Coordinates of C-alpha atoms in Angstrom, one line a residue:
X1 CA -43.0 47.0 -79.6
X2 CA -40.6 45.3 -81.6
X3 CA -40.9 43.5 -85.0
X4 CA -40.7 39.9 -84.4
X5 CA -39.3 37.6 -87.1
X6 CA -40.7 34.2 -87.5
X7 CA -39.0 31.3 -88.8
X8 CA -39.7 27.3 -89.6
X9 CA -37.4 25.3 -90.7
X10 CA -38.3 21.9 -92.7
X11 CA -36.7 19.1 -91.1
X12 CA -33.6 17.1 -94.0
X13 CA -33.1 13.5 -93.6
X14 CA -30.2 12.8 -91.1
X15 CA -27.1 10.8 -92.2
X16 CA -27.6 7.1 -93.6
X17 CA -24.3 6.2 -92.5
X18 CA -23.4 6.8 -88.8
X19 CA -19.8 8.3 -87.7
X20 CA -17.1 5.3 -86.5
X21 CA -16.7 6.5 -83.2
X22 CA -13.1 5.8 -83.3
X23 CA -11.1 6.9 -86.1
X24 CA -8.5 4.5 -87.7
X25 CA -4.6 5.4 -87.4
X26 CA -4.2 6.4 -90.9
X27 CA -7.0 9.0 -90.5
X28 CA -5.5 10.3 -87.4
X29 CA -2.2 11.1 -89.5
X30 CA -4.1 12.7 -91.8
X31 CA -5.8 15.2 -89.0
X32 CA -2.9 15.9 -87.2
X33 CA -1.3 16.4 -90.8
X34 CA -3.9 18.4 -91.8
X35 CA -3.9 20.4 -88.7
X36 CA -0.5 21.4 -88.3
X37 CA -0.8 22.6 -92.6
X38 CA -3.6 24.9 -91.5
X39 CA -3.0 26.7 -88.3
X40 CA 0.0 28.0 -90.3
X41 CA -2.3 29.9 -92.6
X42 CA -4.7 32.8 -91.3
X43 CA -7.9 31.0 -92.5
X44 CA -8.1 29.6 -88.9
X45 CA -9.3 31.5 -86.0
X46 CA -6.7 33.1 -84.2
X47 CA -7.2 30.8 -80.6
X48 CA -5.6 27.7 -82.9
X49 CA -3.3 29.7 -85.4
X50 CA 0.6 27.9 -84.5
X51 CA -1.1 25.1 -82.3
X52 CA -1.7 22.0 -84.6
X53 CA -2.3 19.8 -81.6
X54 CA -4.9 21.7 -80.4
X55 CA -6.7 22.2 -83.9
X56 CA -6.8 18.5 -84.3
X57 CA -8.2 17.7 -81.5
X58 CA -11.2 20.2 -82.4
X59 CA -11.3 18.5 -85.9
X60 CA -11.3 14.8 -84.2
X61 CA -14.8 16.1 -81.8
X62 CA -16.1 17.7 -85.1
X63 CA -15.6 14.0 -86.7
X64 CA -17.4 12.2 -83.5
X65 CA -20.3 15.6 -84.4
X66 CA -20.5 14.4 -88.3
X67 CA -19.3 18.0 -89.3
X68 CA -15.7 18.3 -91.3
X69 CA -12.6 19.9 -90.7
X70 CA -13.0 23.6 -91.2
X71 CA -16.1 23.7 -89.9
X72 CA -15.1 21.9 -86.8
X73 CA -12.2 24.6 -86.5
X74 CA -14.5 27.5 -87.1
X75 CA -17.8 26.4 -84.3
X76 CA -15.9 24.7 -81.4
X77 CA -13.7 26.2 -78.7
X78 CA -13.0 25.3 -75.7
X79 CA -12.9 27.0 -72.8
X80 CA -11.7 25.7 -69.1
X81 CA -11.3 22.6 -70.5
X82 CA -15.1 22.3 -71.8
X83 CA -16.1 22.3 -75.8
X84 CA -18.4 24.6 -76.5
X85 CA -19.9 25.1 -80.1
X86 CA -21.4 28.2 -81.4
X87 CA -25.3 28.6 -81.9
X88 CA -25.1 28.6 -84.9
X89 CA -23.3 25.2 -85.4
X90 CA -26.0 23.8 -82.2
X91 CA -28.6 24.9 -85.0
X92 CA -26.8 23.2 -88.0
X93 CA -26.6 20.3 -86.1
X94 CA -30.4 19.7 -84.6
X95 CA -31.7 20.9 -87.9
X96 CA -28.9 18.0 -90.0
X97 CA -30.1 15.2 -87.4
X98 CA -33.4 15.9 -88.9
X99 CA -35.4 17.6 -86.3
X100 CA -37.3 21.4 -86.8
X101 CA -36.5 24.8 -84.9
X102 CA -39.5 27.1 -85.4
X103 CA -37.9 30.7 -84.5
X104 CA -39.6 33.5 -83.2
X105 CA -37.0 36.7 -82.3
X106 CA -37.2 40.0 -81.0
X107 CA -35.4 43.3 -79.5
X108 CA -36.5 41.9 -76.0
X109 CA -37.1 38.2 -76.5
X110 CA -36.7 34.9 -78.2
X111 CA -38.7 31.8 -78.1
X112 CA -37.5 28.0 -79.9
X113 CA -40.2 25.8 -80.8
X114 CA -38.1 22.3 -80.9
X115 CA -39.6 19.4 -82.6
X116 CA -38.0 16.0 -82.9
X117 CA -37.7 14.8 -86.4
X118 CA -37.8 10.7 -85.0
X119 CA -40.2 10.9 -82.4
X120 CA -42.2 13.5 -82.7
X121 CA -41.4 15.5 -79.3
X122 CA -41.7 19.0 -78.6
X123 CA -40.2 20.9 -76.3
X124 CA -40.0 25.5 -76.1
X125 CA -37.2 27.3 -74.7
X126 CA -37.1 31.5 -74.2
X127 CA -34.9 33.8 -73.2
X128 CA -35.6 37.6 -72.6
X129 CA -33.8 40.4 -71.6
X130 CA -35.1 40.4 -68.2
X131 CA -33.3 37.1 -67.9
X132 CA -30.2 38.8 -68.8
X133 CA -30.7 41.7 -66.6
X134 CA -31.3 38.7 -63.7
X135 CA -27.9 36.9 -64.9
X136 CA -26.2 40.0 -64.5
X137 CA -25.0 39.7 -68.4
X138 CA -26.8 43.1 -69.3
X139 CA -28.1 46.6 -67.5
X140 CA -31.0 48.7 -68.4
X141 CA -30.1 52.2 -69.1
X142 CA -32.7 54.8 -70.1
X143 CA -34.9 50.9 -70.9
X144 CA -32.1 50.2 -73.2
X145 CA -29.4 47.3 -72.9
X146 CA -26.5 48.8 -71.5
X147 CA -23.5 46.6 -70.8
X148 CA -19.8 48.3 -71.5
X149 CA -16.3 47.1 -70.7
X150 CA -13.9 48.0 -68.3
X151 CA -12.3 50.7 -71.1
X152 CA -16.0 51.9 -71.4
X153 CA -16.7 50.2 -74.8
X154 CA -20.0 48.6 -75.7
X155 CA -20.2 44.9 -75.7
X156 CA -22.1 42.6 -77.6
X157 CA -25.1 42.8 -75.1
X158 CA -25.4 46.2 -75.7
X159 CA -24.6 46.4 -79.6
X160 CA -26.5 42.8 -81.1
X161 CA -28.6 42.2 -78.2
X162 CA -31.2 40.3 -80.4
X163 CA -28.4 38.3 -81.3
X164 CA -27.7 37.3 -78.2
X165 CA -31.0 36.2 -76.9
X166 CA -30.8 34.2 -80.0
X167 CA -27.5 32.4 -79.0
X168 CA -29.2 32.0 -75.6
X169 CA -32.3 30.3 -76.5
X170 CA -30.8 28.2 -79.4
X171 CA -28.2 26.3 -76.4
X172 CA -31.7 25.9 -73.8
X173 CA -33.3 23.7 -76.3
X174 CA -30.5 22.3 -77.5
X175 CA -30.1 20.7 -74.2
X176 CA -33.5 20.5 -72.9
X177 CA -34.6 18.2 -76.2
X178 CA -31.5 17.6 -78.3
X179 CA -28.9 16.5 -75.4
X180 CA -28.3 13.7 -78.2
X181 CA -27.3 15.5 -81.2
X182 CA -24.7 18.2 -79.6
X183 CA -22.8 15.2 -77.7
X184 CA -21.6 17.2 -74.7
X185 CA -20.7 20.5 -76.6
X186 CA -24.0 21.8 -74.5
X187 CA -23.1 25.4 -74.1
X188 CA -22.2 28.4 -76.3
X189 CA -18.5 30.3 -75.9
X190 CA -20.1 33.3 -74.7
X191 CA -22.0 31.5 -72.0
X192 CA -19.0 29.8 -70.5
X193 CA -17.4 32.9 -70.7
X194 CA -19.9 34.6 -68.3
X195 CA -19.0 31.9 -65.5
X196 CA -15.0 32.1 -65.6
X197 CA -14.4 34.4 -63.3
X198 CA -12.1 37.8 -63.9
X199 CA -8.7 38.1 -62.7
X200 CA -7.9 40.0 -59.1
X201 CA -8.0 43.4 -59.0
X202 CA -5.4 43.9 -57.2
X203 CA -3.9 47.4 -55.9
X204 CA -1.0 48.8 -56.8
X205 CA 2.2 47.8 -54.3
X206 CA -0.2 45.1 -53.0
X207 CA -0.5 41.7 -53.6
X208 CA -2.7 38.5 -52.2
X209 CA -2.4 37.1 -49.4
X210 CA -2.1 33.6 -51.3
X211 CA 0.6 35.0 -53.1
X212 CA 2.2 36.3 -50.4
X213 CA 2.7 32.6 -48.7
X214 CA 3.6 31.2 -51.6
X215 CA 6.7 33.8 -51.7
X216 CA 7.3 32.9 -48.5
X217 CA 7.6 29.0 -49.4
X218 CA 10.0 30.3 -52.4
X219 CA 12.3 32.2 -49.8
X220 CA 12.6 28.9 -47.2
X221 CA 12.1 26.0 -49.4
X222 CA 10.3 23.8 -47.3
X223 CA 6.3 24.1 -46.0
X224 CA 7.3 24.0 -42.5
X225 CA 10.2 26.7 -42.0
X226 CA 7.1 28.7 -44.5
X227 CA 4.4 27.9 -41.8
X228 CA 6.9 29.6 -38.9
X229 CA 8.2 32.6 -40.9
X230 CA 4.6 33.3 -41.7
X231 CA 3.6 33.4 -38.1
X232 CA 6.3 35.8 -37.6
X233 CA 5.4 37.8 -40.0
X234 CA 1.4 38.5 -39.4
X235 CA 2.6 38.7 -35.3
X236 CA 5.0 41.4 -35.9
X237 CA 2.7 43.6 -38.2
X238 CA -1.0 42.7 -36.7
X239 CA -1.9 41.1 -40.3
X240 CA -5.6 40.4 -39.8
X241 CA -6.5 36.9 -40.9
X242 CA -9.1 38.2 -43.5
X243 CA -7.2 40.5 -45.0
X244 CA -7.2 39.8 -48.7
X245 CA -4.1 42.0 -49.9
X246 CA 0.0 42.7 -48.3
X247 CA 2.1 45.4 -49.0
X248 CA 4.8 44.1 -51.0
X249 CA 7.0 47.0 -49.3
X250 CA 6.1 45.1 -46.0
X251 CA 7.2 41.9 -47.2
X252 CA 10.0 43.1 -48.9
X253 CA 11.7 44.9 -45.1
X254 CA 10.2 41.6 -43.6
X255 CA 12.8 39.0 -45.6
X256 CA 15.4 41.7 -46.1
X257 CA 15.1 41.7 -41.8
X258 CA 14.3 38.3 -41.8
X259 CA 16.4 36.1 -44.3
X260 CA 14.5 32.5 -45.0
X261 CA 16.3 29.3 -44.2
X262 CA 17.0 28.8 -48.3
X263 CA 18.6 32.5 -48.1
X264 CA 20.9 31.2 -45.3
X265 CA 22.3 27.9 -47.1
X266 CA 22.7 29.8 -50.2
X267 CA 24.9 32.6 -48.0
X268 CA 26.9 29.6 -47.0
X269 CA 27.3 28.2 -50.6
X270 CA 28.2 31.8 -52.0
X271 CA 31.2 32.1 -49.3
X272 CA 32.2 28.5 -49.7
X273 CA 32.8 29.1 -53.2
X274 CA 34.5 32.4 -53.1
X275 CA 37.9 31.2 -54.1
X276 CA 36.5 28.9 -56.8
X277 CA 36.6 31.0 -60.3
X278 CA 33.6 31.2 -61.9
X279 CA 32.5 29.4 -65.3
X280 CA 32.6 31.8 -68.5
X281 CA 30.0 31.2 -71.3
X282 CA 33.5 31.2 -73.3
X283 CA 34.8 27.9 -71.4
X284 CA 32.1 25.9 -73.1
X285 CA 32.0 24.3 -77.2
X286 CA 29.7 26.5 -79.2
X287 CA 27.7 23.8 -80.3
X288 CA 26.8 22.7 -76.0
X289 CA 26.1 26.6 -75.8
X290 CA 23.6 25.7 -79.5
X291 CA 21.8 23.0 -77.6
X292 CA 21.4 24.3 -74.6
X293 CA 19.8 28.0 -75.5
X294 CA 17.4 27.0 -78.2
X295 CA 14.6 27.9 -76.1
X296 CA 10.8 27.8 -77.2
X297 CA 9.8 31.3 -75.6
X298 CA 6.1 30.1 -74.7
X299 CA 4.7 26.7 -75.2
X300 CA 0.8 26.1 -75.4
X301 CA 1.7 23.3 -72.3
X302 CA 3.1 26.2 -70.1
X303 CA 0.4 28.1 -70.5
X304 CA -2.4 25.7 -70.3
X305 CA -0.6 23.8 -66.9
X306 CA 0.3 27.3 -65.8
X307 CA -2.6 29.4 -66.3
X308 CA -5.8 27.4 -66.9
X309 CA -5.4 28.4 -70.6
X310 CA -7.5 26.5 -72.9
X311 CA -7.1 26.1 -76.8
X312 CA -9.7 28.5 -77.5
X313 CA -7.1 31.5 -76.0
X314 CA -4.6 32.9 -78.6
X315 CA -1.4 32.0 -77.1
X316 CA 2.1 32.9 -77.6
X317 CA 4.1 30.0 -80.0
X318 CA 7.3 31.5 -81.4
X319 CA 10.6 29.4 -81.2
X320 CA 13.4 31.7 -80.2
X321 CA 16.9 31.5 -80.3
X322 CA 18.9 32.9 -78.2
X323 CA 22.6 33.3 -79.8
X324 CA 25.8 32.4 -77.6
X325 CA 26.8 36.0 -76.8
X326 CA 28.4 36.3 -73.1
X327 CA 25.6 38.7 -72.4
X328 CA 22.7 36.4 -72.9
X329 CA 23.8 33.2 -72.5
X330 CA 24.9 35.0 -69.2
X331 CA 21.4 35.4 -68.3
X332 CA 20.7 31.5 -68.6
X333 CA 23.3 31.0 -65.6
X334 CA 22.8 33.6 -63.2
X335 CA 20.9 33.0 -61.0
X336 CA 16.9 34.7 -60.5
X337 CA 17.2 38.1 -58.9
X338 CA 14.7 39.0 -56.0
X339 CA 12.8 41.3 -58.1
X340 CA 12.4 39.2 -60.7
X341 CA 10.5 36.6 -57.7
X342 CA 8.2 39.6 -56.2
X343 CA 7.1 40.4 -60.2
X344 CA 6.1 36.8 -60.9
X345 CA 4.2 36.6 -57.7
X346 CA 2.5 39.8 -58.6
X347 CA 1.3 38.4 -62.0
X348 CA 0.8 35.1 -60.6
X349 CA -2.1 36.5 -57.7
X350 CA -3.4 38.9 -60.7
X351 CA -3.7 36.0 -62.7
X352 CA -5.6 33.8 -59.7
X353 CA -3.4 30.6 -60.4
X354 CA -3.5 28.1 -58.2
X355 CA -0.4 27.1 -56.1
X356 CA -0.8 23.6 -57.8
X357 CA -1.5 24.5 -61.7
X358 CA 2.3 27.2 -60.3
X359 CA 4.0 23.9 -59.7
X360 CA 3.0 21.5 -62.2
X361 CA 4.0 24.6 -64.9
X362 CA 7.4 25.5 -63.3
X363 CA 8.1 21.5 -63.0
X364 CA 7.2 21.0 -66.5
X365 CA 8.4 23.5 -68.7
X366 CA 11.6 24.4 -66.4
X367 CA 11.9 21.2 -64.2
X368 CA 11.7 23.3 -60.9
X369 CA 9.5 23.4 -58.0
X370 CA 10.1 27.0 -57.1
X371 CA 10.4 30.1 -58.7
X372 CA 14.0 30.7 -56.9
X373 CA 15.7 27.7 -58.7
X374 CA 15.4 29.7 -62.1
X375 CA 17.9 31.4 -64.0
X376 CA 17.5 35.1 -64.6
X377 CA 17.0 34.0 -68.6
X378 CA 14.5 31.5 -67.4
X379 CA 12.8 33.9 -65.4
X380 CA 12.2 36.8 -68.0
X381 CA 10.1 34.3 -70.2
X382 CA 8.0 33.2 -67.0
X383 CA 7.2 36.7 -66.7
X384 CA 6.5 37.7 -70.6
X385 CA 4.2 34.7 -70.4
X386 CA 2.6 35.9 -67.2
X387 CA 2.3 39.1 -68.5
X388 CA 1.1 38.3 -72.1
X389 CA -1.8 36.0 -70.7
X390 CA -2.7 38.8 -67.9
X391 CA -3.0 41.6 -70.9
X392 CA -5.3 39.0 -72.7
X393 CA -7.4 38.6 -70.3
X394 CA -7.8 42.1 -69.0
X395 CA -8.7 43.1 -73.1
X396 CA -11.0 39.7 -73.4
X397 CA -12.5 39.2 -70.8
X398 CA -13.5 43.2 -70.3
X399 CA -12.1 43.3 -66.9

């Protein structure tokens, strides 16, 4: 039987002076100021390091919390567009509104004993390790917590499960009797993290079949020619309407057989234009060429309207640019190749985005609607993103 740890905590007197819900302009200059000084510095996690915007808006929830700046930065994150706040900071919070947590932890268990500080109110939350076995978070192995990732490493279920338990329990009474003091910020990162699901798995030379229909919207450019070449394409090769995966070898003989109503017009524009010379990067000022390839490589915007990335996810920031050489501006004019299509489809069905969150990125950050109005240069950063934020989540999320 484990050794169980008791604790009681006095209740403090809560703040005289209640938070102006809504900050004045001057102070909202001085958080985003603030913000964009100190996601330039390592002393901020790494999910708001080069994203002031994001940083500030964690600072401005701390503020409407009564907690400051760093410590704002340091117990909220937000994931899937929710705030969560570490136990810890729940705990800080009940504890500085003036109520008492009485704490009693062990290798299988942990119980909260909530009393309100104002009222009076009590309230007991628990959570064990059969409740994480239930919620599929941990495994018994031998009668030990066993939970590993994907690589076969342990996790923190495995390695701090008391911990855990802790973190569990502390959010249950935080929103069974103290809905009032944590404002919204109800659950912990690590149990929003549970709920969001994994990417695909997807086999290799395979992709989804939602993936697979939205190529073939890219190679017709409208829904309905899509809708018909679709239907041909599941007639001919007896695609089962619950299959989940295609061959990407199949669809790839399919449109090379098969060319799409865009692939037709663009034929005819290609030999229309035959005799016309073509543009060289040299025909244009130096400084047009300056202005027009200073590209920011990956913005937080992309990814978020792109991916369902949310500013507690590290993401890629870097300004990049690209110097007027024939060779890469090149890449800025050609147009996407085919390959470069099937690889961000790929990523895209790994990733699970939806065909609207595709859109709204590809309209925002490159002012298209599909994938086959972008430039080979435009292209290449589509698919480091895609690939960046697929690596991040395979590592993160264990999967």
């Amino acid at each position: 039987m484990p050794e169980e740890l008791s604790i009681a905590v006095a209740p403090v007197a809560a703040p005289a002076v209640p938070v102006q819900r809504f900050p004045q302009h001057d102070e909202v200059m001085a958080i985003f100021t603030l913000a964009d000084r100190l996601t330039m510095t390592s002393f901020v996690p790494r999910s708001f390091q080069g994203k002031p915007a994001e940083a500030a808006a964690a600072m401005l929830y701390g503020r409407e919390l009564g907690i400051g700046p760093m410590q704002s930065l340091q117990g909220i994150n937000v994931i899937e567009g929710k705030p969560t706040a570490s136990p810890e900071l729940m705990r800080a919070l009940i504890r500085g509104a003036g109520h008492k947590l009485d704490i009693t932890t062990g290798g299988t268990a942990c119980t909260i004993r909530g009393t309100r500080g104002d009222t009076g109110e009590t309230a007991t939350a628990s959570f064990t390790l059969d409740d994480a076995v239930q919620a599929r978070l941990v495994t018994l192995k031998d009668g030990k917590p066993f939970s590993r990732s994907s690589k076969g490493n342990a996790l923190p279920w495995e390695t701090y499960t008391s911990d855990m338990l802790l973190a569990r329990a502390t959010s249950r009474i935080a929103r069974m009797l103290f809905s009032d003091v944590i404002s919204g910020v109800s659950y912990t990162p690590e149990e929003m993290q549970s709920v969001v699901p994994p990417p695909i798995e997807i086999p290799d030379g395979y992709e989804t079949l939602a993936t697979a229909k939205r190529r073939f919207l890219d190679e017709t450019g409208d829904k309905a020619s899509a809708i018909e070449l679709w239907g041909k394409f599941t007639a001919s090769h007896n695609v089962a309407t619950d299959a989940k995966f295609v061959s990407i070898e199949l669809l790839e003989t399919f449109f090379k057989d098969n060319p799409g109503e865009a692939d037709i017009v663009e034929a005819e524009i290609v030999e229309a234009q035959t005799t016309k010379a073509e543009p060289s990067v040299y025909d244009f000022p130096d400084d047009l060429i300056d202005d027009v390839f200073h590209v920011v490589s990956v913005s937080d915007e992309l990814l978020q309207s792109v991916a369902g990335v949310t500013p507690n996810e590290k993401a890629l920031d870097t300004v990049t640019e690209i110097p007027p050489t024939s060779s890469e501006a090149g890449a800025y004019l050609n147009k996407i190749t085919k390959g470069q299509i099937a690889k961000i489809h790929t990523l895209v069905g790994k990733i699970g985005i939806s065909d609207e969150r595709y859109r709204k990125g590809l309209r925002e950050r490159f002012g298209v609607e599909s994938s086959k109005d972008l430039s080979q240069g435009q292209a290449d950063e589509f698919i480091q993103l895609l690939s960046d934020w697929l690596n991040k989540i395979i590592a993160e999320g264990g999967e």
